[in-house]
Amino acid sequence: MIILTQIPAEIMEILPFLIPLVIAQLALLAYTLWHIFTHPNYRRWNRMTWVIIVLIGMQFWGPILYFLFGKEEA
Amino acid sequence: MMKQLLAFSQKEILELIRSGRLLLFVILFIVFGIMNPALAKLTPWLLEQLATTLAESGIVVVDMPVDALTSWQQFYKNFPMALIIYTILSAGVLTNEYQHGTLINMVTKGLPRWKIILAKTVVLWGTWTLLYSIMFAITYAYNAYFWDNSIAADLWIAGVLVYLFGIFILTLVIWSSTLFKTSTAVMASVGALVIGMYGISVVPTWGTYLPTQLLTAQNLLTEVTPLHDYQFAIILTGILIPILLLGSIVIFNQKRI
């Protein structure tokens, strides 16, 4: 019972972090996916691989890996 | 004279924006800024989860108070990761230009080489200043809202010290870029130098003289280490930065680009 009544309060407490964090991460994800789909060539691997990597690591590792190893030099 | 420098810097900034790198960096550093207080806020909950498992093995976890210091500890713990990511993503600042031969045109058209180095350095430093300020300000604002920043001593000095370490690393990147041809070599050499410094700091007291000492600035917050323990590291870093920059210009003047 104690746990049940605690959950909403705890979630309320982390909402000020959760909302901006989710927005920032979604923005990063959207930007990275847009980049992948508007560029036909990558330094290695193909489009499908990068989409999967970015989606799996969507907290922020996926996009970082893409910009480090996937994005072709301008 | 100033005009060329400004024009070249402006070109650099525009490239940073157009390639989307600036946007990527800003979002990343916002995430880093939010993560510090969020992790601090989650600490008691995480410990509670751990406590039930630990209690079975006879370890009692006492309630840990969470305050602004917990959040600042996260800030200094995550700082190296943020700096490493920014450094790696910026390691090609000069080497990419060598590989595409894009500097040759400008040099033959009469742009002095030292201006290239200076403009690249200023833009690299400037971007770092912006990103670091974003991360620091976000963590600061959350801490002020949830807890109380005033319990952290020398908060601003500590913040400036790790920022200075970032400036030092980025100057190393420029210097190393004038020595090597590929960004991989730049990353490897900067990494090796930092690891080397850590190696030297195993010797007692030597470590306090090296720039890597600046990374321990979080000890100022809890007054574990007094400020004067950082004097030598600050002075040495302050001397090394202009020397490295001057060295970069000298080497770059002889370099085949």
mmCIF file of C-alpha atoms in Angstrom:
data_model
loop_
_atom_site.group_PDB
_atom_site.id
_atom_site.type_symbol
_atom_site.label_atom_id
_atom_site.label_comp_id
_atom_site.label_asym_id
_atom_site.label_seq_id
_atom_site.Cartn_x
_atom_site.Cartn_y
_atom_site.Cartn_z
ATOM 1 C CA MET A 1 0.000 0.000 0.000
ATOM 2 C CA ILE A 2 2.783 2.371 0.937
ATOM 3 C CA ILE A 3 4.480 1.760 -2.365
ATOM 4 C CA LEU A 4 1.269 2.362 -4.299
ATOM 5 C CA THR A 5 0.685 5.762 -2.754
ATOM 6 C CA GLN A 6 4.325 6.694 -3.253
ATOM 7 C CA ILE A 7 4.467 6.149 -6.977
ATOM 8 C CA PRO A 8 2.488 9.164 -8.191
ATOM 9 C CA ALA A 9 4.406 11.524 -5.910
ATOM 10 C CA GLU A 10 7.707 10.145 -7.135
ATOM 11 C CA ILE A 11 6.728 10.470 -10.745
ATOM 12 C CA MET A 12 5.533 14.012 -10.085
ATOM 13 C CA GLU A 13 8.937 14.772 -8.608
ATOM 14 C CA ILE A 14 10.886 13.655 -11.642
ATOM 15 C CA LEU A 15 8.553 15.231 -14.204
ATOM 16 C CA PRO A 16 10.523 18.509 -14.302
ATOM 17 C CA PHE A 17 13.474 16.425 -15.526
ATOM 18 C CA LEU A 18 11.608 13.897 -17.570
ATOM 19 C CA ILE A 19 9.714 16.311 -19.824
ATOM 20 C CA PRO A 20 12.660 18.447 -21.047
ATOM 21 C CA LEU A 21 14.884 15.372 -21.232
ATOM 22 C CA VAL A 22 12.390 13.523 -23.423
ATOM 23 C CA ILE A 23 11.910 16.609 -25.614
ATOM 24 C CA ALA A 24 15.685 17.053 -26.057
ATOM 25 C CA GLN A 25 16.196 13.381 -26.806
ATOM 26 C CA LEU A 26 13.330 13.255 -29.286
ATOM 27 C CA ALA A 27 14.714 16.364 -31.002
ATOM 28 C CA LEU A 28 18.102 14.682 -31.257
ATOM 29 C CA LEU A 29 16.519 11.494 -32.558
ATOM 30 C CA ALA A 30 14.418 13.360 -35.121
ATOM 31 C CA TYR A 31 17.395 15.398 -36.303
ATOM 32 C CA THR A 32 19.596 12.307 -36.634
ATOM 33 C CA LEU A 33 16.948 10.350 -38.540
ATOM 34 C CA TRP A 34 16.389 13.348 -40.818
ATOM 35 C CA HIS A 35 20.125 13.458 -41.475
ATOM 36 C CA ILE A 36 20.263 9.734 -42.254
ATOM 37 C CA PHE A 37 17.333 9.878 -44.666
ATOM 38 C CA THR A 38 18.589 12.961 -46.508
ATOM 39 C CA HIS A 39 22.095 11.532 -47.028
ATOM 40 C CA PRO A 40 22.477 8.540 -49.347
ATOM 41 C CA ASN A 41 26.078 7.669 -48.497
ATOM 42 C CA TYR A 42 27.690 6.803 -45.182
ATOM 43 C CA ARG A 43 31.267 6.278 -44.121
ATOM 44 C CA ARG A 44 30.401 2.684 -43.351
ATOM 45 C CA TRP A 45 27.412 0.366 -43.370
ATOM 46 C CA ASN A 46 24.048 1.254 -44.873
ATOM 47 C CA ARG A 47 20.935 3.238 -44.070
ATOM 48 C CA MET A 48 19.075 0.348 -42.413
ATOM 49 C CA THR A 49 21.957 -0.390 -40.022
ATOM 50 C CA TRP A 50 22.183 3.237 -38.944
ATOM 51 C CA VAL A 51 18.454 3.586 -38.393
ATOM 52 C CA ILE A 52 18.523 0.504 -36.159
ATOM 53 C CA ILE A 53 21.583 1.715 -34.217
ATOM 54 C CA VAL A 54 20.095 5.179 -33.707
ATOM 55 C CA LEU A 55 16.760 3.758 -32.554
ATOM 56 C CA ILE A 56 18.380 1.310 -30.132
ATOM 57 C CA GLY A 57 20.626 3.967 -28.647
ATOM 58 C CA MET A 58 18.095 6.745 -28.839
ATOM 59 C CA GLN A 59 18.848 8.157 -25.381
ATOM 60 C CA PHE A 60 21.837 9.747 -27.076
ATOM 61 C CA TRP A 61 24.432 7.076 -27.788
ATOM 62 C CA GLY A 62 22.853 6.122 -31.095
ATOM 63 C CA PRO A 63 22.984 9.652 -32.568
ATOM 64 C CA ILE A 64 26.535 10.186 -31.258
ATOM 65 C CA LEU A 65 27.721 6.950 -32.852
ATOM 66 C CA TYR A 66 26.108 7.971 -36.121
ATOM 67 C CA PHE A 67 27.743 11.393 -36.191
ATOM 68 C CA LEU A 68 31.086 9.874 -35.214
ATOM 69 C CA PHE A 69 31.228 6.894 -37.548
ATOM 70 C CA GLY A 70 28.375 7.126 -40.009
ATOM 71 C CA LYS A 71 28.129 10.696 -41.220
ATOM 72 C CA GLU A 72 30.090 11.283 -44.374
ATOM 73 C CA GLU A 73 32.586 14.124 -44.237
ATOM 74 C CA ALA A 74 31.194 17.196 -45.904
ATOM 75 C CA MET B 1 44.096 42.581 -40.998
ATOM 76 C CA MET B 2 41.196 42.145 -38.593
ATOM 77 C CA LYS B 3 38.819 41.877 -41.528
ATOM 78 C CA GLN B 4 40.294 38.653 -42.892
ATOM 79 C CA LEU B 5 40.343 37.114 -39.431
ATOM 80 C CA LEU B 6 36.706 37.971 -38.841
ATOM 81 C CA ALA B 7 35.654 36.773 -42.276
ATOM 82 C CA PHE B 8 37.380 33.421 -41.786
ATOM 83 C CA SER B 9 35.890 32.995 -38.295
ATOM 84 C CA GLN B 10 32.488 33.861 -39.670
ATOM 85 C CA LYS B 11 32.880 31.199 -42.355
ATOM 86 C CA GLU B 12 33.770 28.684 -39.642
ATOM 87 C CA ILE B 13 30.723 29.574 -37.554
ATOM 88 C CA LEU B 14 28.432 29.384 -40.573
ATOM 89 C CA GLU B 15 29.792 25.932 -41.390
ATOM 90 C CA LEU B 16 29.189 24.856 -37.819
ATOM 91 C CA ILE B 17 25.562 25.939 -38.097
ATOM 92 C CA ARG B 18 24.913 24.707 -41.649
ATOM 93 C CA SER B 19 26.368 21.260 -41.068
ATOM 94 C CA GLY B 20 24.017 20.927 -38.082
ATOM 95 C CA ARG B 21 26.925 20.227 -35.750
ATOM 96 C CA LEU B 22 26.101 23.168 -33.512
ATOM 97 C CA LEU B 23 22.518 21.973 -33.088
ATOM 98 C CA LEU B 24 23.738 18.469 -32.268
ATOM 99 C CA PHE B 25 26.195 19.824 -29.687
ATOM 100 C CA VAL B 26 23.609 22.104 -28.067
ATOM 101 C CA ILE B 27 21.051 19.296 -27.704
ATOM 102 C CA LEU B 28 23.712 16.954 -26.308
ATOM 103 C CA PHE B 29 24.853 19.459 -23.707
ATOM 104 C CA ILE B 30 21.263 20.221 -22.715
ATOM 105 C CA VAL B 31 20.796 16.480 -22.115
ATOM 106 C CA PHE B 32 24.008 16.395 -20.068
ATOM 107 C CA GLY B 33 22.870 19.421 -18.056
ATOM 108 C CA ILE B 34 19.526 17.841 -17.171
ATOM 109 C CA MET B 35 21.046 14.429 -16.454
ATOM 110 C CA ASN B 36 23.089 15.618 -13.456
ATOM 111 C CA PRO B 37 20.226 16.758 -11.200
ATOM 112 C CA ALA B 38 17.992 13.970 -12.546
ATOM 113 C CA LEU B 39 20.505 11.312 -11.497
ATOM 114 C CA ALA B 40 20.873 13.006 -8.105
ATOM 115 C CA LYS B 41 17.101 12.985 -7.670
ATOM 116 C CA LEU B 42 16.985 9.303 -8.562
ATOM 117 C CA THR B 43 19.825 8.336 -6.197
ATOM 118 C CA PRO B 44 17.637 7.532 -3.130
ATOM 119 C CA TRP B 45 15.304 5.506 -5.297
ATOM 120 C CA LEU B 46 18.205 3.584 -6.837
ATOM 121 C CA LEU B 47 19.660 2.949 -3.378
ATOM 122 C CA GLU B 48 16.292 1.705 -2.187
ATOM 123 C CA GLN B 49 16.205 -0.801 -5.024
ATOM 124 C CA LEU B 50 19.724 -1.834 -4.112
ATOM 125 C CA ALA B 51 18.941 -1.925 -0.373
ATOM 126 C CA THR B 52 16.470 -4.789 -0.675
ATOM 127 C CA THR B 53 19.050 -6.918 -2.448
ATOM 128 C CA LEU B 54 21.811 -5.866 -0.114
ATOM 129 C CA ALA B 55 19.700 -6.434 3.011
ATOM 130 C CA GLU B 56 19.534 -10.115 2.097
ATOM 131 C CA SER B 57 23.305 -10.281 2.221
ATOM 132 C CA GLY B 58 23.368 -8.438 5.520
ATOM 133 C CA ILE B 59 24.384 -4.974 4.337
ATOM 134 C CA VAL B 60 22.328 -2.115 5.625
ATOM 135 C CA VAL B 61 22.049 0.945 3.416
ATOM 136 C CA VAL B 62 21.470 4.105 5.376
ATOM 137 C CA ASP B 63 19.370 6.871 3.905
ATOM 138 C CA MET B 64 21.571 9.200 1.969
ATOM 139 C CA PRO B 65 20.563 12.834 1.950
ATOM 140 C CA VAL B 66 20.312 14.265 -1.542
ATOM 141 C CA ASP B 67 21.207 17.918 -1.993
ATOM 142 C CA ALA B 68 22.828 20.263 -4.471
ATOM 143 C CA LEU B 69 26.192 18.606 -3.771
ATOM 144 C CA THR B 70 24.920 15.227 -4.998
ATOM 145 C CA SER B 71 23.915 16.917 -8.220
ATOM 146 C CA TRP B 72 27.225 18.769 -8.581
ATOM 147 C CA GLN B 73 29.045 15.491 -7.982
ATOM 148 C CA GLN B 74 27.171 14.074 -10.956
ATOM 149 C CA PHE B 75 28.133 17.183 -12.933
ATOM 150 C CA TYR B 76 31.848 16.599 -12.352
ATOM 151 C CA LYS B 77 31.443 12.869 -12.929
ATOM 152 C CA ASN B 78 29.777 13.428 -16.309
ATOM 153 C CA PHE B 79 31.990 16.337 -17.328
ATOM 154 C CA PRO B 80 34.830 14.205 -18.779
ATOM 155 C CA MET B 81 32.351 12.348 -20.968
ATOM 156 C CA ALA B 82 30.938 15.612 -22.324
ATOM 157 C CA LEU B 83 34.443 16.942 -23.002
ATOM 158 C CA ILE B 84 35.541 13.668 -24.649
ATOM 159 C CA ILE B 85 32.518 13.672 -26.966
ATOM 160 C CA TYR B 86 33.038 17.306 -27.940
ATOM 161 C CA THR B 87 36.776 16.707 -28.475
ATOM 162 C CA ILE B 88 36.232 13.629 -30.637
ATOM 163 C CA LEU B 89 33.590 15.366 -32.744
ATOM 164 C CA SER B 90 35.925 18.361 -33.183
ATOM 165 C CA ALA B 91 39.145 16.433 -33.794
ATOM 166 C CA GLY B 92 38.869 16.950 -37.545
ATOM 167 C CA VAL B 93 38.876 20.736 -37.236
ATOM 168 C CA LEU B 94 42.053 21.047 -39.342
ATOM 169 C CA THR B 95 42.717 17.514 -40.570
ATOM 170 C CA ASN B 96 39.459 17.391 -42.549
ATOM 171 C CA GLU B 97 40.603 20.485 -44.399
ATOM 172 C CA TYR B 98 43.979 18.901 -45.212
ATOM 173 C CA GLN B 99 42.243 15.834 -46.590
ATOM 174 C CA HIS B 100 40.030 17.884 -48.872
ATOM 175 C CA GLY B 101 42.705 20.422 -49.709
ATOM 176 C CA THR B 102 40.327 23.255 -48.847
ATOM 177 C CA LEU B 103 42.959 25.418 -47.165
ATOM 178 C CA ILE B 104 45.310 25.544 -50.173
ATOM 179 C CA ASN B 105 43.031 27.925 -52.030
ATOM 180 C CA MET B 106 42.840 30.411 -49.191
ATOM 181 C CA VAL B 107 46.561 30.360 -48.473
ATOM 182 C CA THR B 108 47.455 30.926 -52.134
ATOM 183 C CA LYS B 109 44.957 33.775 -52.245
ATOM 184 C CA GLY B 110 46.908 35.468 -49.480
ATOM 185 C CA LEU B 111 45.291 34.455 -46.186
ATOM 186 C CA PRO B 112 48.156 34.318 -43.675
ATOM 187 C CA ARG B 113 48.460 30.924 -42.061
ATOM 188 C CA TRP B 114 48.459 32.211 -38.509
ATOM 189 C CA LYS B 115 45.004 33.641 -39.085
ATOM 190 C CA ILE B 116 43.708 30.182 -39.981
ATOM 191 C CA ILE B 117 45.023 28.783 -36.696
ATOM 192 C CA LEU B 118 43.765 31.721 -34.666
ATOM 193 C CA ALA B 119 40.273 31.710 -36.174
ATOM 194 C CA LYS B 120 39.943 27.922 -35.804
ATOM 195 C CA THR B 121 41.046 28.142 -32.172
ATOM 196 C CA VAL B 122 38.721 31.017 -31.323
ATOM 197 C CA VAL B 123 35.706 29.265 -32.857
ATOM 198 C CA LEU B 124 36.597 25.989 -31.108
ATOM 199 C CA TRP B 125 36.970 27.793 -27.772
ATOM 200 C CA GLY B 126 33.847 29.861 -28.343
ATOM 201 C CA THR B 127 31.696 26.828 -29.081
ATOM 202 C CA TRP B 128 33.069 25.111 -25.992
ATOM 203 C CA THR B 129 32.288 28.214 -23.903
ATOM 204 C CA LEU B 130 28.705 28.229 -25.162
ATOM 205 C CA LEU B 131 28.182 24.498 -24.615
ATOM 206 C CA TYR B 132 29.802 24.420 -21.189
ATOM 207 C CA SER B 133 27.733 27.436 -20.086
ATOM 208 C CA ILE B 134 24.551 25.666 -21.203
ATOM 209 C CA MET B 135 25.416 22.529 -19.244
ATOM 210 C CA PHE B 136 26.483 24.485 -16.156
ATOM 211 C CA ALA B 137 23.481 26.838 -16.234
ATOM 212 C CA ILE B 138 20.947 24.011 -16.546
ATOM 213 C CA THR B 139 22.439 22.035 -13.667
ATOM 214 C CA TYR B 140 22.686 25.238 -11.639
ATOM 215 C CA ALA B 141 19.051 26.177 -12.278
ATOM 216 C CA TYR B 142 17.709 22.744 -11.314
ATOM 217 C CA ASN B 143 19.854 22.713 -8.197
ATOM 218 C CA ALA B 144 18.609 26.141 -7.192
ATOM 219 C CA TYR B 145 15.014 25.016 -7.731
ATOM 220 C CA PHE B 146 15.185 21.719 -5.857
ATOM 221 C CA TRP B 147 17.934 22.308 -3.346
ATOM 222 C CA ASP B 148 20.323 25.038 -2.379
ATOM 223 C CA ASN B 149 23.462 25.866 -4.316
ATOM 224 C CA SER B 150 24.915 27.873 -1.442
ATOM 225 C CA ILE B 151 26.055 24.725 0.388
ATOM 226 C CA ALA B 152 28.666 24.211 -2.318
ATOM 227 C CA ALA B 153 31.785 26.238 -1.543
ATOM 228 C CA ASP B 154 33.761 27.832 -4.393
ATOM 229 C CA LEU B 155 31.076 26.736 -6.837
ATOM 230 C CA TRP B 156 32.042 29.224 -9.536
ATOM 231 C CA ILE B 157 35.793 28.767 -9.177
ATOM 232 C CA ALA B 158 35.436 24.991 -9.487
ATOM 233 C CA GLY B 159 33.271 25.521 -12.558
ATOM 234 C CA VAL B 160 35.861 27.792 -14.151
ATOM 235 C CA LEU B 161 38.691 25.343 -13.413
ATOM 236 C CA VAL B 162 37.191 22.410 -15.312
ATOM 237 C CA TYR B 163 36.199 24.831 -18.089
ATOM 238 C CA LEU B 164 39.861 25.863 -18.283
ATOM 239 C CA PHE B 165 40.825 22.208 -18.587
ATOM 240 C CA GLY B 166 38.482 21.989 -21.574
ATOM 241 C CA ILE B 167 40.171 25.003 -23.178
ATOM 242 C CA PHE B 168 43.537 23.325 -22.589
ATOM 243 C CA ILE B 169 42.422 20.065 -24.246
ATOM 244 C CA LEU B 170 41.012 21.944 -27.253
ATOM 245 C CA THR B 171 44.286 23.853 -27.646
ATOM 246 C CA LEU B 172 46.037 20.473 -27.588
ATOM 247 C CA VAL B 173 43.720 19.385 -30.404
ATOM 248 C CA ILE B 174 44.788 22.396 -32.507
ATOM 249 C CA TRP B 175 48.461 21.824 -31.731
ATOM 250 C CA SER B 176 48.236 18.121 -32.514
ATOM 251 C CA SER B 177 46.371 18.943 -35.743
ATOM 252 C CA THR B 178 49.373 20.897 -36.977
ATOM 253 C CA LEU B 179 51.577 17.843 -36.360
ATOM 254 C CA PHE B 180 49.440 15.074 -37.826
ATOM 255 C CA LYS B 181 47.415 14.532 -40.963
ATOM 256 C CA THR B 182 44.402 12.538 -39.753
ATOM 257 C CA SER B 183 41.822 13.126 -37.036
ATOM 258 C CA THR B 184 42.496 9.622 -35.706
ATOM 259 C CA ALA B 185 46.124 10.599 -35.038
ATOM 260 C CA VAL B 186 44.937 13.815 -33.374
ATOM 261 C CA MET B 187 42.556 11.940 -31.061
ATOM 262 C CA ALA B 188 45.167 9.289 -30.275
ATOM 263 C CA SER B 189 47.887 11.812 -29.436
ATOM 264 C CA VAL B 190 45.636 13.996 -27.252
ATOM 265 C CA GLY B 191 44.348 10.868 -25.495
ATOM 266 C CA ALA B 192 47.881 9.582 -24.972
ATOM 267 C CA LEU B 193 48.998 12.920 -23.495
ATOM 268 C CA VAL B 194 46.107 12.987 -21.012
ATOM 269 C CA ILE B 195 46.739 9.356 -20.032
ATOM 270 C CA GLY B 196 50.421 10.233 -19.677
ATOM 271 C CA MET B 197 49.567 13.069 -17.316
ATOM 272 C CA TYR B 198 47.452 10.703 -15.259
ATOM 273 C CA GLY B 199 50.404 8.313 -15.233
ATOM 274 C CA ILE B 200 52.705 11.000 -13.862
ATOM 275 C CA SER B 201 50.186 12.031 -11.220
ATOM 276 C CA VAL B 202 50.593 8.610 -9.607
ATOM 277 C CA VAL B 203 53.745 10.097 -8.055
ATOM 278 C CA PRO B 204 52.552 11.928 -4.923
ATOM 279 C CA THR B 205 52.418 15.743 -5.197
ATOM 280 C CA TRP B 206 53.450 15.710 -8.909
ATOM 281 C CA GLY B 207 49.858 15.376 -9.891
ATOM 282 C CA THR B 208 48.936 18.680 -8.283
ATOM 283 C CA TYR B 209 51.171 20.542 -10.757
ATOM 284 C CA LEU B 210 49.599 19.106 -13.899
ATOM 285 C CA PRO B 211 46.532 20.375 -15.773
ATOM 286 C CA THR B 212 44.730 17.104 -14.934
ATOM 287 C CA GLN B 213 44.577 18.403 -11.345
ATOM 288 C CA LEU B 214 41.901 20.834 -12.570
ATOM 289 C CA LEU B 215 39.570 17.886 -13.142
ATOM 290 C CA THR B 216 39.469 17.268 -9.390
ATOM 291 C CA ALA B 217 37.966 20.735 -8.837
ATOM 292 C CA GLN B 218 34.833 19.168 -7.330
ATOM 293 C CA ASN B 219 36.866 18.715 -4.138
ATOM 294 C CA LEU B 220 36.634 22.489 -3.751
ATOM 295 C CA LEU B 221 32.865 22.243 -3.298
ATOM 296 C CA THR B 222 33.187 20.175 -0.137
ATOM 297 C CA GLU B 223 36.393 21.969 0.866
ATOM 298 C CA VAL B 224 38.287 18.658 0.829
ATOM 299 C CA THR B 225 41.092 20.361 -1.090
ATOM 300 C CA PRO B 226 41.988 23.997 -0.437
ATOM 301 C CA LEU B 227 42.149 26.372 -3.390
ATOM 302 C CA HIS B 228 45.910 26.886 -3.144
ATOM 303 C CA ASP B 229 46.416 23.219 -4.066
ATOM 304 C CA TYR B 230 45.328 24.269 -7.538
ATOM 305 C CA GLN B 231 47.666 27.244 -7.906
ATOM 306 C CA PHE B 232 50.427 25.428 -9.793
ATOM 307 C CA ALA B 233 48.027 23.576 -12.049
ATOM 308 C CA ILE B 234 46.259 26.841 -12.924
ATOM 309 C CA ILE B 235 49.533 28.667 -13.617
ATOM 310 C CA LEU B 236 50.993 25.794 -15.648
ATOM 311 C CA THR B 237 47.812 25.425 -17.717
ATOM 312 C CA GLY B 238 47.719 29.182 -18.215
ATOM 313 C CA ILE B 239 51.299 29.104 -19.518
ATOM 314 C CA LEU B 240 50.853 25.982 -21.649
ATOM 315 C CA ILE B 241 47.824 27.307 -23.554
ATOM 316 C CA PRO B 242 49.616 30.293 -25.217
ATOM 317 C CA ILE B 243 52.775 28.199 -25.737
ATOM 318 C CA LEU B 244 50.796 25.480 -27.509
ATOM 319 C CA LEU B 245 49.037 28.090 -29.609
ATOM 320 C CA LEU B 246 52.301 29.769 -30.578
ATOM 321 C CA GLY B 247 53.819 26.351 -31.288
ATOM 322 C CA SER B 248 50.855 25.495 -33.507
ATOM 323 C CA ILE B 249 51.381 28.645 -35.575
ATOM 324 C CA VAL B 250 55.119 27.980 -35.938
ATOM 325 C CA ILE B 251 54.594 24.357 -37.004
ATOM 326 C CA PHE B 252 51.671 25.217 -39.271
ATOM 327 C CA ASN B 253 53.783 27.791 -41.114
ATOM 328 C CA GLN B 254 56.119 24.987 -42.248
ATOM 329 C CA LYS B 255 53.433 22.440 -42.911
ATOM 330 C CA ARG B 256 52.484 21.170 -46.335
ATOM 331 C CA ILE B 257 48.737 21.555 -46.532
#
